[in-house]
mmCIF file of C-alpha atoms and ligand atoms in Angstrom:
data_model
loop_
_atom_site.group_PDB
_atom_site.id
_atom_site.type_symbol
_atom_site.label_atom_id
_atom_site.label_comp_id
_atom_site.label_asym_id
_atom_site.label_seq_id
_atom_site.Cartn_x
_atom_site.Cartn_y
_atom_site.Cartn_z
ATOM 1 C CA MET A 35 92.598 117.403 104.501
ATOM 2 C CA GLU A 36 91.222 114.881 102.027
ATOM 3 C CA LYS A 37 88.533 112.509 103.266
ATOM 4 C CA ASP A 38 89.603 108.890 103.803
ATOM 5 C CA LYS A 39 88.515 106.515 101.039
ATOM 6 C CA TYR A 40 87.094 103.111 101.909
ATOM 7 C CA ILE A 41 86.722 100.465 99.209
ATOM 8 C CA LEU A 42 84.803 97.250 99.728
ATOM 9 C CA ALA A 43 86.393 94.511 97.596
ATOM 10 C CA ILE A 44 85.132 91.103 96.492
ATOM 11 C CA GLU A 45 87.148 88.212 94.988
ATOM 12 C CA THR A 46 85.658 84.883 93.836
ATOM 13 C CA SER A 47 87.675 83.972 90.727
ATOM 14 C CA CYS A 48 88.696 80.494 91.866
ATOM 15 C CA ASP A 49 88.339 78.644 95.162
ATOM 16 C CA GLU A 50 88.481 81.401 97.785
ATOM 17 C CA THR A 51 85.443 83.496 98.722
ATOM 18 C CA ALA A 52 86.978 86.753 99.880
ATOM 19 C CA VAL A 53 85.799 90.197 101.019
ATOM 20 C CA ALA A 54 87.994 93.034 102.255
ATOM 21 C CA ILE A 55 87.691 96.683 103.229
ATOM 22 C CA ILE A 56 90.655 98.881 102.320
ATOM 23 C CA LYS A 57 91.406 102.413 103.521
ATOM 24 C CA ASN A 58 93.116 104.820 101.091
ATOM 25 C CA GLY A 59 94.402 101.923 98.983
ATOM 26 C CA ARG A 60 97.150 100.908 101.384
ATOM 27 C CA GLU A 61 95.621 99.970 104.715
ATOM 28 C CA ILE A 62 93.747 96.745 105.398
ATOM 29 C CA ILE A 63 90.729 97.363 107.648
ATOM 30 C CA ALA A 64 89.195 93.908 107.147
ATOM 31 C CA ASN A 65 90.335 90.905 105.120
ATOM 32 C CA VAL A 66 88.211 87.754 105.259
ATOM 33 C CA VAL A 67 89.011 84.687 103.152
ATOM 34 C CA ALA A 68 86.909 81.513 103.195
ATOM 35 C CA SER A 69 88.973 78.791 101.561
ATOM 36 C CA GLN A 70 87.367 75.805 99.864
ATOM 37 C CA ILE A 71 90.552 73.759 99.637
ATOM 38 C CA GLU A 72 89.147 70.985 101.841
ATOM 39 C CA SER A 73 86.183 70.440 99.489
ATOM 40 C CA HIS A 74 88.381 70.171 96.373
ATOM 41 C CA LYS A 75 91.195 68.138 97.902
ATOM 42 C CA ARG A 76 89.645 64.736 97.317
ATOM 43 C CA PHE A 77 89.247 65.554 93.598
ATOM 44 C CA GLY A 78 92.899 66.605 93.302
ATOM 45 C CA GLY A 79 91.982 70.023 91.904
ATOM 46 C CA VAL A 80 89.316 72.703 91.810
ATOM 47 C CA VAL A 81 85.895 71.477 90.602
ATOM 48 C CA PRO A 82 84.200 74.531 89.036
ATOM 49 C CA GLU A 83 80.601 73.608 89.971
ATOM 50 C CA ILE A 84 81.568 72.980 93.588
ATOM 51 C CA ALA A 85 83.464 76.278 93.664
ATOM 52 C CA SER A 86 80.427 78.243 92.469
ATOM 53 C CA ARG A 87 78.129 76.579 94.989
ATOM 54 C CA HIS A 88 80.510 77.350 97.841
ATOM 55 C CA HIS A 89 80.765 80.994 96.789
ATOM 56 C CA VAL A 90 76.951 81.301 96.906
ATOM 57 C CA GLU A 91 76.851 79.745 100.381
ATOM 58 C CA GLN A 92 79.771 81.715 101.798
ATOM 59 C CA MET A 93 79.345 85.160 100.258
ATOM 60 C CA THR A 94 76.895 86.687 102.760
ATOM 61 C CA VAL A 95 78.728 85.194 105.743
ATOM 62 C CA VAL A 96 82.099 86.531 104.561
ATOM 63 C CA LEU A 97 80.605 89.942 103.765
ATOM 64 C CA GLU A 98 79.065 90.238 107.239
ATOM 65 C CA GLU A 99 82.301 89.135 108.871
ATOM 66 C CA ALA A 100 84.270 91.782 106.953
ATOM 67 C CA PHE A 101 81.900 94.511 108.163
ATOM 68 C CA SER A 102 81.995 93.329 111.758
ATOM 69 C CA GLU A 103 85.822 93.152 111.652
ATOM 70 C CA SER A 104 85.972 96.698 110.289
ATOM 71 C CA LEU A 105 83.496 98.380 112.675
ATOM 72 C CA LEU A 106 82.340 100.407 109.636
ATOM 73 C CA THR A 107 78.885 100.732 108.077
ATOM 74 C CA TRP A 108 77.714 101.092 104.477
ATOM 75 C CA ASP A 109 77.745 104.898 104.922
ATOM 76 C CA ASP A 110 81.532 104.775 105.174
ATOM 77 C CA ILE A 111 82.027 102.843 101.906
ATOM 78 C CA ASP A 112 82.970 104.943 98.865
ATOM 79 C CA ALA A 113 82.945 102.255 96.171
ATOM 80 C CA ILE A 114 82.768 98.518 95.508
ATOM 81 C CA ALA A 115 85.570 96.750 93.623
ATOM 82 C CA VAL A 116 85.249 93.225 92.253
ATOM 83 C CA THR A 117 87.348 90.758 90.267
ATOM 84 C CA GLU A 118 85.752 90.573 86.813
ATOM 85 C CA GLY A 119 88.292 88.110 85.344
ATOM 86 C CA PRO A 120 90.177 86.011 84.526
ATOM 87 C CA GLY A 121 89.059 82.884 86.354
ATOM 88 C CA LEU A 122 86.281 80.306 86.433
ATOM 89 C CA VAL A 123 83.203 81.841 84.843
ATOM 90 C CA GLY A 124 80.684 80.439 87.350
ATOM 91 C CA ALA A 125 82.868 81.445 90.289
ATOM 92 C CA LEU A 126 83.500 84.967 88.948
ATOM 93 C CA LEU A 127 79.772 85.433 88.330
ATOM 94 C CA ILE A 128 78.937 85.079 92.028
ATOM 95 C CA GLY A 129 81.314 87.924 92.935
ATOM 96 C CA VAL A 130 80.241 90.113 90.031
ATOM 97 C CA SER A 131 76.514 89.601 90.738
ATOM 98 C CA THR A 132 77.009 90.320 94.436
ATOM 99 C CA ALA A 133 78.977 93.491 93.714
ATOM 100 C CA LYS A 134 76.392 94.707 91.212
ATOM 101 C CA ALA A 135 73.473 94.009 93.559
ATOM 102 C CA LEU A 136 75.192 95.786 96.464
ATOM 103 C CA ALA A 137 76.254 98.758 94.318
ATOM 104 C CA PHE A 138 72.684 99.110 93.054
ATOM 105 C CA ALA A 139 71.029 98.744 96.462
ATOM 106 C CA LYS A 140 73.503 100.944 98.348
ATOM 107 C CA HIS A 141 74.038 103.529 95.562
ATOM 108 C CA LYS A 142 77.804 102.984 95.330
ATOM 109 C CA PRO A 143 80.107 103.240 92.298
ATOM 110 C CA LEU A 144 81.300 99.916 90.904
ATOM 111 C CA VAL A 145 84.875 99.168 89.758
ATOM 112 C CA GLY A 146 86.015 96.054 87.864
ATOM 113 C CA VAL A 147 89.477 94.669 88.659
ATOM 114 C CA HIS A 148 91.695 92.261 86.715
ATOM 115 C CA HIS A 149 92.762 89.442 89.060
ATOM 116 C CA ILE A 150 96.466 89.827 88.162
ATOM 117 C CA ALA A 151 96.380 93.587 88.734
ATOM 118 C CA GLY A 152 95.161 92.609 92.202
ATOM 119 C CA HIS A 153 98.069 90.210 92.787
ATOM 120 C CA ILE A 154 100.536 92.951 91.785
ATOM 121 C CA TYR A 155 98.876 95.568 93.995
ATOM 122 C CA ALA A 156 99.073 93.241 97.044
ATOM 123 C CA ASN A 157 102.611 94.636 97.285
ATOM 124 C CA ARG A 158 101.416 98.199 97.804
ATOM 125 C CA PHE A 159 100.432 97.339 101.382
ATOM 126 C CA GLU A 160 104.152 96.903 102.022
ATOM 127 C CA ARG A 161 105.687 99.768 100.135
ATOM 128 C CA GLU A 162 104.701 102.588 97.734
ATOM 129 C CA PHE A 163 105.381 101.730 94.079
ATOM 130 C CA ALA A 164 108.273 103.364 92.202
ATOM 131 C CA PHE A 165 108.059 103.341 88.387
ATOM 132 C CA PRO A 166 109.070 101.789 86.088
ATOM 133 C CA LEU A 167 108.608 98.541 87.938
ATOM 134 C CA LEU A 168 108.727 94.926 86.869
ATOM 135 C CA ALA A 169 106.271 92.380 88.213
ATOM 136 C CA LEU A 170 106.793 88.637 88.050
ATOM 137 C CA VAL A 171 103.331 87.122 88.353
ATOM 138 C CA VAL A 172 103.391 83.428 89.168
ATOM 139 C CA SER A 173 100.160 81.687 90.127
ATOM 140 C CA GLY A 174 98.063 78.626 89.355
ATOM 141 C CA GLY A 175 96.790 80.212 86.147
ATOM 142 C CA HIS A 176 99.500 82.738 85.255
ATOM 143 C CA THR A 177 103.194 83.189 84.632
ATOM 144 C CA GLU A 178 103.913 86.644 83.317
ATOM 145 C CA LEU A 179 106.511 89.390 83.387
ATOM 146 C CA ILE A 180 104.727 92.737 83.441
ATOM 147 C CA LEU A 181 106.292 96.165 83.048
ATOM 148 C CA MET A 182 104.430 99.023 84.758
ATOM 149 C CA ARG A 183 105.382 102.580 83.779
ATOM 150 C CA GLU A 184 102.698 104.174 85.955
ATOM 151 C CA HIS A 185 99.711 103.232 88.105
ATOM 152 C CA GLY A 186 97.132 101.171 86.242
ATOM 153 C CA ASN A 187 99.409 100.693 83.196
ATOM 154 C CA PHE A 188 100.435 97.101 82.458
ATOM 155 C CA ALA A 189 102.626 95.908 79.552
ATOM 156 C CA VAL A 190 103.076 92.138 79.334
ATOM 157 C CA ILE A 191 106.684 91.562 78.161
ATOM 158 C CA GLY A 192 106.706 87.794 78.669
ATOM 159 C CA GLU A 193 104.259 85.004 79.438
ATOM 160 C CA THR A 194 103.994 81.245 79.522
ATOM 161 C CA ARG A 195 103.421 79.461 76.239
ATOM 162 C CA ASP A 196 101.855 76.451 77.936
ATOM 163 C CA ASP A 197 101.462 75.643 81.643
ATOM 164 C CA ALA A 198 101.548 78.238 84.396
ATOM 165 C CA ALA A 199 104.250 77.787 87.052
ATOM 166 C CA GLY A 200 101.711 76.898 89.778
ATOM 167 C CA GLU A 201 99.967 74.488 87.418
ATOM 168 C CA ALA A 202 103.304 72.702 86.815
ATOM 169 C CA TYR A 203 103.829 72.507 90.586
ATOM 170 C CA ASP A 204 100.357 71.053 91.093
ATOM 171 C CA LYS A 205 100.787 68.493 88.284
ATOM 172 C CA VAL A 206 104.196 67.312 89.472
ATOM 173 C CA ALA A 207 102.778 67.065 93.005
ATOM 174 C CA ARG A 208 100.026 64.782 91.694
ATOM 175 C CA MET A 209 102.632 62.528 90.100
ATOM 176 C CA LEU A 210 104.339 62.337 93.475
ATOM 177 C CA GLU A 211 100.963 61.537 95.052
ATOM 178 C CA LEU A 212 100.996 64.627 97.226
ATOM 179 C CA PRO A 213 97.723 66.283 98.296
ATOM 180 C CA TYR A 214 96.244 69.322 96.520
ATOM 181 C CA PRO A 215 97.379 72.084 96.254
ATOM 182 C CA GLY A 216 100.781 70.679 95.477
ATOM 183 C CA GLY A 217 102.913 73.831 95.332
ATOM 184 C CA PRO A 218 103.443 74.200 99.085
ATOM 185 C CA GLN A 219 104.034 70.415 99.418
ATOM 186 C CA ILE A 220 106.786 70.403 96.787
ATOM 187 C CA ASP A 221 108.313 73.521 98.308
ATOM 188 C CA ARG A 222 108.463 71.780 101.700
ATOM 189 C CA LEU A 223 109.938 68.539 100.267
ATOM 190 C CA ALA A 224 112.451 70.459 98.136
ATOM 191 C CA SER A 225 113.921 72.098 101.215
ATOM 192 C CA THR A 226 115.077 68.689 102.482
ATOM 193 C CA GLY A 227 116.049 67.202 99.082
ATOM 194 C CA LYS A 228 119.054 67.521 96.771
ATOM 195 C CA GLU A 229 119.219 68.426 93.095
ATOM 196 C CA THR A 230 120.232 64.941 91.936
ATOM 197 C CA ILE A 231 118.414 65.029 88.570
ATOM 198 C CA ALA A 232 119.350 67.530 85.854
ATOM 199 C CA PHE A 233 115.926 68.556 84.549
ATOM 200 C CA PRO A 234 115.868 70.844 81.473
ATOM 201 C CA ARG A 235 115.647 74.651 81.648
ATOM 202 C CA ALA A 236 113.358 76.189 79.026
ATOM 203 C CA TRP A 237 115.261 79.370 78.080
ATOM 204 C CA LEU A 238 113.499 79.606 74.650
ATOM 205 C CA GLU A 239 114.928 81.972 71.993
ATOM 206 C CA GLU A 240 117.652 84.459 72.872
ATOM 207 C CA GLY A 241 116.099 87.586 74.371
ATOM 208 C CA SER A 242 112.657 86.062 74.917
ATOM 209 C CA TYR A 243 110.956 86.692 78.247
ATOM 210 C CA ASP A 244 108.396 83.962 77.599
ATOM 211 C CA PHE A 245 108.222 80.805 79.699
ATOM 212 C CA SER A 246 107.420 77.158 79.063
ATOM 213 C CA PHE A 247 106.933 74.464 81.672
ATOM 214 C CA SER A 248 105.377 71.582 79.713
ATOM 215 C CA GLY A 249 108.761 70.115 78.660
ATOM 216 C CA LEU A 250 109.923 70.121 82.258
ATOM 217 C CA LYS A 251 106.680 68.469 83.349
ATOM 218 C CA SER A 252 107.126 65.706 80.710
ATOM 219 C CA SER A 253 110.716 65.248 81.769
ATOM 220 C CA VAL A 254 109.615 64.711 85.387
ATOM 221 C CA ILE A 255 106.960 62.161 84.260
ATOM 222 C CA ASN A 256 109.514 60.281 82.122
ATOM 223 C CA THR A 257 112.075 60.210 84.893
ATOM 224 C CA ILE A 258 109.539 58.767 87.352
ATOM 225 C CA HIS A 259 108.296 56.155 84.812
ATOM 226 C CA ASN A 260 111.783 55.085 83.780
ATOM 227 C CA ALA A 261 112.853 54.666 87.376
ATOM 228 C CA LYS A 262 109.737 52.563 88.077
ATOM 229 C CA GLN A 263 110.443 50.326 85.074
ATOM 230 C CA ARG A 264 113.974 49.728 86.261
ATOM 231 C CA GLY A 265 112.652 48.957 89.725
ATOM 232 C CA GLU A 266 114.476 51.930 91.213
ATOM 233 C CA THR A 267 112.970 54.270 93.748
ATOM 234 C CA LEU A 268 113.784 57.935 93.530
ATOM 235 C CA ARG A 269 113.509 60.037 96.657
ATOM 236 C CA LYS A 270 110.496 62.327 96.400
ATOM 237 C CA GLU A 271 112.520 65.042 98.123
ATOM 238 C CA ASP A 272 115.157 64.901 95.382
ATOM 239 C CA ILE A 273 112.616 64.982 92.544
ATOM 240 C CA ALA A 274 110.980 67.982 94.237
ATOM 241 C CA ALA A 275 114.326 69.728 94.740
ATOM 242 C CA SER A 276 115.423 69.057 91.129
ATOM 243 C CA PHE A 277 112.093 70.210 89.671
ATOM 244 C CA GLN A 278 112.057 73.327 91.833
ATOM 245 C CA ALA A 279 115.652 74.166 90.875
ATOM 246 C CA SER A 280 114.664 74.223 87.185
ATOM 247 C CA VAL A 281 111.561 76.391 87.718
ATOM 248 C CA VAL A 282 113.312 78.796 90.074
ATOM 249 C CA GLU A 283 116.413 79.256 87.907
ATOM 250 C CA VAL A 284 114.410 80.180 84.800
ATOM 251 C CA LEU A 285 112.042 82.509 86.692
ATOM 252 C CA THR A 286 114.924 84.226 88.482
ATOM 253 C CA GLU A 287 117.198 84.670 85.446
ATOM 254 C CA LYS A 288 114.475 86.002 83.145
ATOM 255 C CA THR A 289 113.279 88.414 85.823
ATOM 256 C CA TYR A 290 116.853 89.606 86.388
ATOM 257 C CA LYS A 291 117.522 90.135 82.658
ATOM 258 C CA ALA A 292 114.263 92.031 82.145
ATOM 259 C CA ALA A 293 114.920 94.199 85.216
ATOM 260 C CA MET A 294 118.336 95.154 83.779
ATOM 261 C CA GLU A 295 117.056 95.764 80.248
ATOM 262 C CA TYR A 296 114.221 98.053 81.355
ATOM 263 C CA GLY A 297 116.151 99.770 84.154
ATOM 264 C CA VAL A 298 113.374 99.272 86.669
ATOM 265 C CA LYS A 299 113.254 100.870 90.120
ATOM 266 C CA GLN A 300 111.484 97.946 91.806
ATOM 267 C CA VAL A 301 110.842 94.274 91.209
ATOM 268 C CA ILE A 302 107.590 92.822 92.478
ATOM 269 C CA VAL A 303 106.749 89.150 92.852
ATOM 270 C CA ALA A 304 103.059 88.271 92.945
ATOM 271 C CA GLY A 305 100.651 85.321 92.903
ATOM 272 C CA GLY A 306 100.444 82.056 94.822
ATOM 273 C CA VAL A 307 103.893 80.795 93.755
ATOM 274 C CA ALA A 308 105.443 83.955 95.275
ATOM 275 C CA ALA A 309 104.974 82.036 98.537
ATOM 276 C CA ASN A 310 107.695 79.614 97.367
ATOM 277 C CA GLN A 311 110.702 79.690 99.685
ATOM 278 C CA GLY A 312 113.139 78.524 96.995
ATOM 279 C CA LEU A 313 112.040 81.305 94.646
ATOM 280 C CA ARG A 314 112.186 83.943 97.395
ATOM 281 C CA THR A 315 115.719 82.958 98.354
ATOM 282 C CA ALA A 316 116.985 82.796 94.749
ATOM 283 C CA LEU A 317 115.517 86.204 93.852
ATOM 284 C CA ASP A 318 116.850 87.742 97.065
ATOM 285 C CA GLN A 319 120.356 86.540 96.193
ATOM 286 C CA ARG A 320 120.144 87.536 92.509
ATOM 287 C CA PHE A 321 119.048 91.088 93.283
ATOM 288 C CA ALA A 322 121.157 91.542 96.429
ATOM 289 C CA ASP A 323 123.918 93.583 94.754
ATOM 290 C CA THR A 324 121.781 95.425 92.212
ATOM 291 C CA GLY A 325 120.340 98.096 94.492
ATOM 292 C CA ILE A 326 116.909 97.279 93.062
ATOM 293 C CA PRO A 327 114.422 96.643 95.880
ATOM 294 C CA LEU A 328 112.593 93.329 95.675
ATOM 295 C CA LEU A 329 109.000 93.349 96.946
ATOM 296 C CA ILE A 330 107.294 90.091 97.880
ATOM 297 C CA PRO A 331 104.011 90.190 99.798
ATOM 298 C CA PRO A 332 103.586 88.409 103.131
ATOM 299 C CA LEU A 333 102.409 84.807 102.638
ATOM 300 C CA LYS A 334 98.718 85.433 103.272
ATOM 301 C CA LEU A 335 98.622 88.184 100.627
ATOM 302 C CA CYS A 336 100.381 85.968 98.015
ATOM 303 C CA THR A 337 97.454 83.602 97.555
ATOM 304 C CA ASP A 338 93.992 84.783 96.489
ATOM 305 C CA ASN A 339 92.389 87.408 98.710
ATOM 306 C CA ALA A 340 90.169 90.471 98.331
ATOM 307 C CA ALA A 341 92.544 92.958 100.004
ATOM 308 C CA MET A 342 94.653 92.972 96.820
ATOM 309 C CA ILE A 343 91.526 93.610 94.709
ATOM 310 C CA GLY A 344 90.734 96.568 96.987
ATOM 311 C CA ALA A 345 94.278 97.914 96.607
ATOM 312 C CA ALA A 346 94.100 97.826 92.790
ATOM 313 C CA GLY A 347 90.424 98.887 92.864
ATOM 314 C CA THR A 348 91.288 102.052 94.796
ATOM 315 C CA ILE A 349 93.731 103.134 92.068
ATOM 316 C CA PHE A 350 91.195 102.447 89.301
ATOM 317 C CA TYR A 351 88.518 104.273 91.323
ATOM 318 C CA GLU A 352 90.797 107.298 91.723
ATOM 319 C CA GLN A 353 91.534 107.183 87.987
ATOM 320 C CA GLY A 354 87.779 107.474 87.362
ATOM 321 C CA LYS A 355 87.275 103.961 85.992
ATOM 322 C CA ARG A 356 83.714 102.740 86.534
ATOM 323 C CA ALA A 357 81.821 99.595 85.568
ATOM 324 C CA GLY A 358 78.209 99.760 84.353
ATOM 325 C CA TRP A 359 75.250 97.529 85.194
ATOM 326 C CA ASP A 360 76.194 95.465 82.141
ATOM 327 C CA MET A 361 79.424 94.346 83.807
ATOM 328 C CA ASN A 362 79.967 90.624 83.310
ATOM 329 C CA ALA A 363 82.352 87.843 84.358
ATOM 330 C CA HIS A 364 85.227 87.529 81.829
ATOM 331 C CA PRO A 365 87.018 84.183 82.220
ATOM 332 C CA GLY A 366 89.728 85.129 79.678
ATOM 333 C CA LEU A 367 90.055 88.845 80.499
ATOM 334 C CA LEU A 368 93.342 90.358 79.263
ATOM 335 C CA LEU A 369 95.451 92.702 81.376
ATOM 336 C CA THR A 370 95.598 96.051 79.559
HETATM 337 O O1 LIG B 1182 97.387 82.990 93.177
HETATM 338 P P1 LIG B 1182 96.802 81.708 93.583
HETATM 339 O O2 LIG B 1182 96.303 81.558 94.999
HETATM 340 O O3 LIG B 1182 95.600 81.318 92.668
HETATM 341 C C1 LIG B 1182 95.600 81.601 91.295
HETATM 342 O O4 LIG B 1182 95.238 82.756 90.924
HETATM 343 O O5 LIG B 1182 96.010 80.690 90.540
HETATM 344 O O6 LIG B 1182 97.893 80.593 93.266
HETATM 345 C C2 LIG B 1182 97.684 79.245 93.537
HETATM 346 C C3 LIG B 1182 98.883 78.463 93.054
HETATM 347 C C4 LIG B 1182 98.694 76.957 93.140
HETATM 348 O O7 LIG B 1182 99.134 76.378 91.925
HETATM 349 C C5 LIG B 1182 99.616 76.557 94.295
HETATM 350 O O8 LIG B 1182 100.116 75.234 94.176
HETATM 351 C C6 LIG B 1182 100.717 77.582 94.149
HETATM 352 O O9 LIG B 1182 100.040 78.783 93.846
HETATM 353 N N1 LIG B 1182 101.494 77.734 95.386
HETATM 354 C C7 LIG B 1182 102.804 77.423 95.472
HETATM 355 C C8 LIG B 1182 103.190 77.664 96.820
HETATM 356 N N2 LIG B 1182 102.085 78.118 97.496
HETATM 357 C C9 LIG B 1182 101.064 78.159 96.604
HETATM 358 N N3 LIG B 1182 103.674 76.973 94.555
HETATM 359 C C10 LIG B 1182 104.935 76.744 94.943
HETATM 360 N N4 LIG B 1182 105.374 76.934 96.202
HETATM 361 C C11 LIG B 1182 104.543 77.391 97.177
HETATM 362 N N5 LIG B 1182 105.001 77.580 98.406
HETATM 363 ZN ZN1 LIG B 1183 95.365 84.335 92.037
#
């Protein structure tokens, strides 16, 4: 029988300091996430310098907590995986430096992981992948349709030309004076509102799997301003529901078309916006009669965590991918 593999994973690309220990790529032994949301809330978004400082303060605490949760010791750990990009450079650097120092001191192999590969692999805790598969990645920094033909192989077939879906959610939430992060707030309001405003859908050219959310965002701003000038008050719930309807329809239709064109065996939804109830329901309905299984991670694995980095890191480790001591933080790292 093959020996169990334990990967220690670190994620610090944005505002969560996270450490996890993963067994054989699919079992979570420990998963600790220290969120900084409270510190960034009053600024209405993530402040990079504050994020880095928090990561420095939290890293050792989170690491120790992960080990105590796991009941394992360093002797059990086979390799260390860390997010090397994309993300905030100062934030990424704390994770990368920690991983390098630990790998050096404890004589462990080091594996670099792309943050989005992590989001996709969060789904492997639920079910084994079947290829080809299509992943819709929707987060604060990303909106991409990715075709995977095998493990560790990522082809981007569509991406946003401007704002990411989560970014659009957060910006619209700010206009509605909702607290950061706005995505969950809009999702909650939308569930009680009605689609009373016909916001545009950015389909782009025929056959394109790219996205665009800046026109929608401007349309929401204009609608709010015009209403104010006329002395009208729009219900926040209805603006939220109308905005969400536009985002969800475009995401769902493009994902459906791509899934049909490429004849995929699974559709995966990943990233923070995968937590969106409206999107989950719409995708569920769209794929209900197709026979194609739809995989969406449980809520706590949708937003940033290190378990997902460990899941992807295990695959890369098994494929023999190793990072050297010259590994660096790559804020604009591409998924290849
Ligand atoms: O993946 P994530 O935690 O961090 C990035 O890698 O960006 O995603 C965070 C994003 C934020 O923009 C947040 O507003 C959005 O995910 N988000 C949501 C929901 N929950 C989180 N957007 C819409 N509906 C939600 N329920
Ligand atoms: Zn993320």
